[in-house]
CSV table of N, CA and C in Angstrom, one decimal:
chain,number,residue,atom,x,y,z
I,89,UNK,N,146.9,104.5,82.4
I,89,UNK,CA,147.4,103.6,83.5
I,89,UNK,C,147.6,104.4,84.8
I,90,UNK,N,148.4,105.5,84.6
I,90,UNK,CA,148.3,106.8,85.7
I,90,UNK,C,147.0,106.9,86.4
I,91,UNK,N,146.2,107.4,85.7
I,91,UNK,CA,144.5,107.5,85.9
I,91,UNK,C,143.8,106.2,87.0
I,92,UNK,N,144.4,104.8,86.2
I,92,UNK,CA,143.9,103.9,87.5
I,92,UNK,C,144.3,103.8,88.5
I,93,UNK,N,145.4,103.9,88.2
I,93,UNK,CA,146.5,103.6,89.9
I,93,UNK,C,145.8,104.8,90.6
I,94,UNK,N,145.6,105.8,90.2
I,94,UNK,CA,145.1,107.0,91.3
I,94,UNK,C,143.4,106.7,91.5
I,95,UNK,N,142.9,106.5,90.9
I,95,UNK,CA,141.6,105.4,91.2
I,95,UNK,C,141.6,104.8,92.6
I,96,UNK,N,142.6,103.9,92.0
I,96,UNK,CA,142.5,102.4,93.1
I,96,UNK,C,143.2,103.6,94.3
I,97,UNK,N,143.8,104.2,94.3
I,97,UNK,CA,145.0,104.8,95.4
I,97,UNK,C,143.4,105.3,96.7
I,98,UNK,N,142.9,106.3,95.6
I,98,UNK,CA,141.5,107.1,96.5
I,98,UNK,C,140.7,106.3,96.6
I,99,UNK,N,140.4,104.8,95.9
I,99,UNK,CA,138.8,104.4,96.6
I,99,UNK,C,139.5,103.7,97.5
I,100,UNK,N,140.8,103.1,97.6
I,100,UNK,CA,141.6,102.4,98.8
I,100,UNK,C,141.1,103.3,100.6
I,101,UNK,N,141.6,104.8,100.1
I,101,UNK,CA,141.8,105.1,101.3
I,101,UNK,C,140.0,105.7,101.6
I,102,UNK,N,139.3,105.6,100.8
I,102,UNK,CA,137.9,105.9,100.8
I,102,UNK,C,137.0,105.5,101.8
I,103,UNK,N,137.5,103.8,101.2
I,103,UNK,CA,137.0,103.0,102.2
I,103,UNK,C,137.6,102.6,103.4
I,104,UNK,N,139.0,102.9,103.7
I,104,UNK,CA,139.0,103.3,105.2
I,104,UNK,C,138.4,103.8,106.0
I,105,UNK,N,138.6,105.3,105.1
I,105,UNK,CA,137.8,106.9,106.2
I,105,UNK,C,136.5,106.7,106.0
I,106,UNK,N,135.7,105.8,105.3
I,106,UNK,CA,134.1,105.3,105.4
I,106,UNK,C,134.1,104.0,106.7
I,107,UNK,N,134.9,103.5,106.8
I,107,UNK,CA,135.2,102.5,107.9
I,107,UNK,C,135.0,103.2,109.2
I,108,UNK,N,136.1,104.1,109.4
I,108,UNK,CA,136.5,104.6,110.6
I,108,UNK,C,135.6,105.6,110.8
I,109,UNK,N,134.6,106.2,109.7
I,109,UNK,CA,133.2,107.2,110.4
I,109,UNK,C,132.2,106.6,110.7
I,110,UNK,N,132.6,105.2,111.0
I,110,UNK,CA,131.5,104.5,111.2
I,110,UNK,C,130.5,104.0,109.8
I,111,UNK,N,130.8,104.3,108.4
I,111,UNK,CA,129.9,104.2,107.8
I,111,UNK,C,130.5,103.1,106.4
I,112,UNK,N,129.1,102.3,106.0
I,112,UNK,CA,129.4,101.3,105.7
I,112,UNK,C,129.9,101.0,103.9
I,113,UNK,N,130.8,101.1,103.3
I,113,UNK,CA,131.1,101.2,102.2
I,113,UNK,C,130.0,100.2,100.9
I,114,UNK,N,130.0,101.0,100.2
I,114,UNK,CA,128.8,100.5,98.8
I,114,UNK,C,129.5,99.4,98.3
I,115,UNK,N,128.6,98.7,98.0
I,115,UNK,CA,129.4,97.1,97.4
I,115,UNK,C,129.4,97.4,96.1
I,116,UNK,N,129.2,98.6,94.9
I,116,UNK,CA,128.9,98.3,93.7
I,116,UNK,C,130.5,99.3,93.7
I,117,UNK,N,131.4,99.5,94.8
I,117,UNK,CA,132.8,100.1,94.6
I,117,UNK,C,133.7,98.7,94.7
I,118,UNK,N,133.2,97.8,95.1
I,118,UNK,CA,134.3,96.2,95.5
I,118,UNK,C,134.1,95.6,93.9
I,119,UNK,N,132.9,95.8,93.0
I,119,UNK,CA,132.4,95.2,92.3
I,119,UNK,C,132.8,95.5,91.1
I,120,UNK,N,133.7,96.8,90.8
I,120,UNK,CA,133.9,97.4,89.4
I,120,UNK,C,135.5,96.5,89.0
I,121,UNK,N,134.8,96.3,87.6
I,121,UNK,CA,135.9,95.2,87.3
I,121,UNK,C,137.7,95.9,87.0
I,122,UNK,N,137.8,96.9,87.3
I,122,UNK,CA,139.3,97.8,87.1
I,122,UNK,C,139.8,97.8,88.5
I,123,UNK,N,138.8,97.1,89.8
I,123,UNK,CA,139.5,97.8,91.2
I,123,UNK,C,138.6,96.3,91.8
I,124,UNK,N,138.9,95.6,91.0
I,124,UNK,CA,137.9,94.2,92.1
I,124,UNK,C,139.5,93.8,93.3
I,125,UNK,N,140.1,93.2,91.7
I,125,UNK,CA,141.5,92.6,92.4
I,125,UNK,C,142.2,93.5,93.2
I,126,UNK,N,142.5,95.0,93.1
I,126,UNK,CA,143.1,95.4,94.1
I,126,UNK,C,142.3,95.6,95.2
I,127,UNK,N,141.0,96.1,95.6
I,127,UNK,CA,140.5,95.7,96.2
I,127,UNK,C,139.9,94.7,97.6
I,128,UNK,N,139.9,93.9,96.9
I,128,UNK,CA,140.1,92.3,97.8
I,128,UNK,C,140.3,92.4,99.3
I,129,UNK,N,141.8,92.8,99.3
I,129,UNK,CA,142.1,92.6,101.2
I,129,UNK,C,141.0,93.6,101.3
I,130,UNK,N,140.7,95.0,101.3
I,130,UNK,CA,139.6,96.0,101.6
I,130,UNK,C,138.3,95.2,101.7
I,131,UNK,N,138.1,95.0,100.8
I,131,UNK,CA,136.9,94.2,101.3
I,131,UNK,C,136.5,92.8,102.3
I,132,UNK,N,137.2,92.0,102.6
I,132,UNK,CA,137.8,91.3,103.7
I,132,UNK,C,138.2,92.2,104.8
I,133,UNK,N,138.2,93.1,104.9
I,133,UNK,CA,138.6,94.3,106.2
I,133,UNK,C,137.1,94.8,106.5
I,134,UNK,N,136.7,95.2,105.3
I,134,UNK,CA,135.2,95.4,105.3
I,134,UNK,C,134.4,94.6,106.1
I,135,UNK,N,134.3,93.3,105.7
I,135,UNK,CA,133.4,92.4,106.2
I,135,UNK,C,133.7,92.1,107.6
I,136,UNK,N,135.2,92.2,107.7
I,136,UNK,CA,135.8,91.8,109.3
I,136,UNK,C,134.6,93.1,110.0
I,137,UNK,N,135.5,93.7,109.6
I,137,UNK,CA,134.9,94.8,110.6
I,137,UNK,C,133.2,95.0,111.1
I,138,UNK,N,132.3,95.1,109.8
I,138,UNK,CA,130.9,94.8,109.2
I,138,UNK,C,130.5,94.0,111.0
I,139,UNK,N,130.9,92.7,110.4
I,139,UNK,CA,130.4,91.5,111.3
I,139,UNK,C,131.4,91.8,112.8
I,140,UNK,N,132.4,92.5,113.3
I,140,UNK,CA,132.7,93.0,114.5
I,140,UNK,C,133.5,91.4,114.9
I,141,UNK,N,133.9,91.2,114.2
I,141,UNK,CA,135.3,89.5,113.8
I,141,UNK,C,136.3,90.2,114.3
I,142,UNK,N,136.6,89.9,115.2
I,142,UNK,CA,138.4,90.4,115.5
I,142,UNK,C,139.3,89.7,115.1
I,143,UNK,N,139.2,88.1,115.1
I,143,UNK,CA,139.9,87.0,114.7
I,143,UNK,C,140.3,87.2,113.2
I,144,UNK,N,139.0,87.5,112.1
I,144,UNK,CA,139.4,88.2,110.9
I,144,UNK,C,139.9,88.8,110.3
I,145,UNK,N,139.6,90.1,111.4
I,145,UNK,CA,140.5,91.1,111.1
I,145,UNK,C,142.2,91.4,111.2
I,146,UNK,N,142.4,90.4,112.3
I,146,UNK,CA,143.3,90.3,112.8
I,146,UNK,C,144.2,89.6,111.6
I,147,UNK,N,143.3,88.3,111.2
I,147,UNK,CA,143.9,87.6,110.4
I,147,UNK,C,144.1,88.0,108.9
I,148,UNK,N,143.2,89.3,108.7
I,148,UNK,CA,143.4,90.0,107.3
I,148,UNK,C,144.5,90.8,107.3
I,149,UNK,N,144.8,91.7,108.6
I,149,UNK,CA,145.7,92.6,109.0
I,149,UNK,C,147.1,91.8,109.3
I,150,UNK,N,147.0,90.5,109.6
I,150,UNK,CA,148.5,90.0,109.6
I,150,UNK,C,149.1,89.0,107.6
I,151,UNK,N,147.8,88.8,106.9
I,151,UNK,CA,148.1,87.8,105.7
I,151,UNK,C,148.3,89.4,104.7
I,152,UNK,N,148.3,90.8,104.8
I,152,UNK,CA,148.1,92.2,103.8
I,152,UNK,C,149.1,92.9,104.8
I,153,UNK,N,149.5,93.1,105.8
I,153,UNK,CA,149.8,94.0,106.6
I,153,UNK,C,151.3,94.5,105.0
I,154,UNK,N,152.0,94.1,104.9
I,154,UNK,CA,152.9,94.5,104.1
I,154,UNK,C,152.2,95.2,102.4
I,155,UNK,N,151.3,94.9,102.2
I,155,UNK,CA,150.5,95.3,101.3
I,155,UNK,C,149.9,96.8,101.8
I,156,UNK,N,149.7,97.1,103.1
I,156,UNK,CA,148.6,98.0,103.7
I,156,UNK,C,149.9,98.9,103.8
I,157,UNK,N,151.0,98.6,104.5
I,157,UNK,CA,152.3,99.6,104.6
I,157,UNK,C,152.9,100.3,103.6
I,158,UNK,N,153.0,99.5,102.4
I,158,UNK,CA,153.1,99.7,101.2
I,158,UNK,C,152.2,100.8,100.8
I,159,UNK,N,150.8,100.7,100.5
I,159,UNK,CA,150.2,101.5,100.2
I,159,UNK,C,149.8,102.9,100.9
I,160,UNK,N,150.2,102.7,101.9
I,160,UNK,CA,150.5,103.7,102.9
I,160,UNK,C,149.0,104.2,103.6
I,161,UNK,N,148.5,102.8,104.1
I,161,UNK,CA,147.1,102.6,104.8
I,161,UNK,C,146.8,101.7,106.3
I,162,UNK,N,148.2,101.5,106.4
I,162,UNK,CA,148.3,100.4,107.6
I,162,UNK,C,147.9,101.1,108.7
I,163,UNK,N,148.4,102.6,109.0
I,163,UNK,CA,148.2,103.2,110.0
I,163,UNK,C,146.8,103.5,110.5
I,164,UNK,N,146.1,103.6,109.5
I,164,UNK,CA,144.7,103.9,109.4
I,164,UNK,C,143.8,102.7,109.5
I,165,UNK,N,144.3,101.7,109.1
I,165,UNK,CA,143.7,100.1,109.6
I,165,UNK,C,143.9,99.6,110.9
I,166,UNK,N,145.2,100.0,111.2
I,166,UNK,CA,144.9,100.0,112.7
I,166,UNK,C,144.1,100.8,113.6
I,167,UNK,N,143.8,101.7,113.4
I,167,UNK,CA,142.7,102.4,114.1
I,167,UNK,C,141.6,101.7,114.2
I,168,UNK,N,141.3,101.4,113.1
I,168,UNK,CA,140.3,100.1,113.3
I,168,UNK,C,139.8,99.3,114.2
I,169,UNK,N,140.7,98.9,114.6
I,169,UNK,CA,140.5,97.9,115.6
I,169,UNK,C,139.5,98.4,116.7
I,170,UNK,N,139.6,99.2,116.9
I,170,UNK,CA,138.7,99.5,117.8
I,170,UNK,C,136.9,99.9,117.6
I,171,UNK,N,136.9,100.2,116.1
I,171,UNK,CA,135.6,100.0,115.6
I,171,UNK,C,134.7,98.1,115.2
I,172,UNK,N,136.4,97.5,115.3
I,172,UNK,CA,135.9,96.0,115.3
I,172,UNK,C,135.0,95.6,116.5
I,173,UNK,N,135.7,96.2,117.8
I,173,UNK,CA,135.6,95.7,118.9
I,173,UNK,C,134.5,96.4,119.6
I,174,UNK,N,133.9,97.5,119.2
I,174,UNK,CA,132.8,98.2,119.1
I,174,UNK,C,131.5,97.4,118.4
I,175,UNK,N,132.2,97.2,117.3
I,175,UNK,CA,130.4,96.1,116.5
I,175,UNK,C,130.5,95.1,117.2
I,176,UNK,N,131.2,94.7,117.6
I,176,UNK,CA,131.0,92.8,118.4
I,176,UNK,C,130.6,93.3,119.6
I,177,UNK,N,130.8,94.2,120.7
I,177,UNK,CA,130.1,94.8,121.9
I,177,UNK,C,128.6,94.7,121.2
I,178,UNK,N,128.8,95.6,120.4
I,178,UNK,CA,127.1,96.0,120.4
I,178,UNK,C,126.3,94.6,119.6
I,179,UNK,N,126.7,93.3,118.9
I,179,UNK,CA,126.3,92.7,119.1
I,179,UNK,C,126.1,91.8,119.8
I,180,UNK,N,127.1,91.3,121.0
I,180,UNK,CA,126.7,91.0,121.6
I,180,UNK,C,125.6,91.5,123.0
I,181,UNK,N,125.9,92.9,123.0
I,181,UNK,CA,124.8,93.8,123.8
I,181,UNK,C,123.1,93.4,123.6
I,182,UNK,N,123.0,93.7,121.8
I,182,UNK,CA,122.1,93.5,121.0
I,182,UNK,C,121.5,91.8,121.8
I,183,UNK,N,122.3,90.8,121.7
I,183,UNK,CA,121.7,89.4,122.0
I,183,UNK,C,121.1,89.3,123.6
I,184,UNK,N,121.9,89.8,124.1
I,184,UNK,CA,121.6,89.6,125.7
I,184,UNK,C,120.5,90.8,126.2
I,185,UNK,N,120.3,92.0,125.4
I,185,UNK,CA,118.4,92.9,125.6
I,185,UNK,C,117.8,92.2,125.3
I,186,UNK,N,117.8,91.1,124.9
I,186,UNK,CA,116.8,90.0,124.4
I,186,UNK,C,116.2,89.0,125.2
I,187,UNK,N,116.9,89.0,126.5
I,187,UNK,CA,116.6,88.3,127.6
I,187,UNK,C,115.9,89.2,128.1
I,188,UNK,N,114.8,88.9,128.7
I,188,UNK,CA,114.0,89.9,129.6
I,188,UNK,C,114.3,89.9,131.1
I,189,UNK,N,114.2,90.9,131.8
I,189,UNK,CA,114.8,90.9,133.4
I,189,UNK,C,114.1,89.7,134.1
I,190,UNK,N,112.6,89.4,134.0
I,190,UNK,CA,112.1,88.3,135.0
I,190,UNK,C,112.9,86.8,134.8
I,191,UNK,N,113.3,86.9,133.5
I,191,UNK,CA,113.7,85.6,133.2
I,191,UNK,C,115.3,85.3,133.6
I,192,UNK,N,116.2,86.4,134.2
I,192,UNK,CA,117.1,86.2,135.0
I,192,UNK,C,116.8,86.0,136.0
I,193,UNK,N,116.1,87.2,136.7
I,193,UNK,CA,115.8,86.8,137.7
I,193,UNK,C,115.3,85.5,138.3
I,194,UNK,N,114.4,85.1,137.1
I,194,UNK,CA,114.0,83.4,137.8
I,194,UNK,C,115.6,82.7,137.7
I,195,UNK,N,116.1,82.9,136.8
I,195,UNK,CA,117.2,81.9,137.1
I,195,UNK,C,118.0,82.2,138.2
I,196,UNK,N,118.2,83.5,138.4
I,196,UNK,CA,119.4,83.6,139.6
I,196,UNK,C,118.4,83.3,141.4
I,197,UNK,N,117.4,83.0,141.2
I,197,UNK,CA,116.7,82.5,142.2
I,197,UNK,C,117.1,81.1,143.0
């Protein structure tokens, strides 16, 4: 029992510090059936972040926030936020290279 709790304890904060380097956590760690259920908000944080959702995140970070404090990860999720707000820049960045300059230009004509 010892053995799991320290499991779930390090893939919890795993996938933080894989969050906050920018890099994207393996789905076959949300998937293992001893760490699905604890898991869960992490992976909903994941996805927030993934897709650059601030509304999500926000809304995963206020429905777990007492869960994240508890586990002594809240501080580290908040850093986050700023990697949220980074993917949604760059997708939105991403949609608008997509316009080509003549085709503003004709419109701002």
């Amino acid at each position: 029992m010892l053995q799991l709790a320290l499991k779930q304890a390090a893939t919890k904060l795993l996938v933080v510090v894989q969050l906050l380097l920018g890099e994207v956590p393996e789905r076959h760690i949300f998937r293992d059936q001893h760490l699905r259920l604890s898991l869960q908000p992490y992976l909903q944080l994941t996805q927030a972040v993934l897709a650059g959702d601030l509304a999500k995140f926000s809304s995963v970070l206020e429905i777990y926030s007492d869960k994240f404090m508890k586990e002594g990860t809240l501080t580290l999720i908040n850093r986050l936020r700023h990697n949220v707000i980074k993917t949604g820049i760059k997708s939105v960045a991403l949609s608008y290279s997509r316009i080509s300059l003549a085709d503003v230009a004709e419109k701002l004509q």
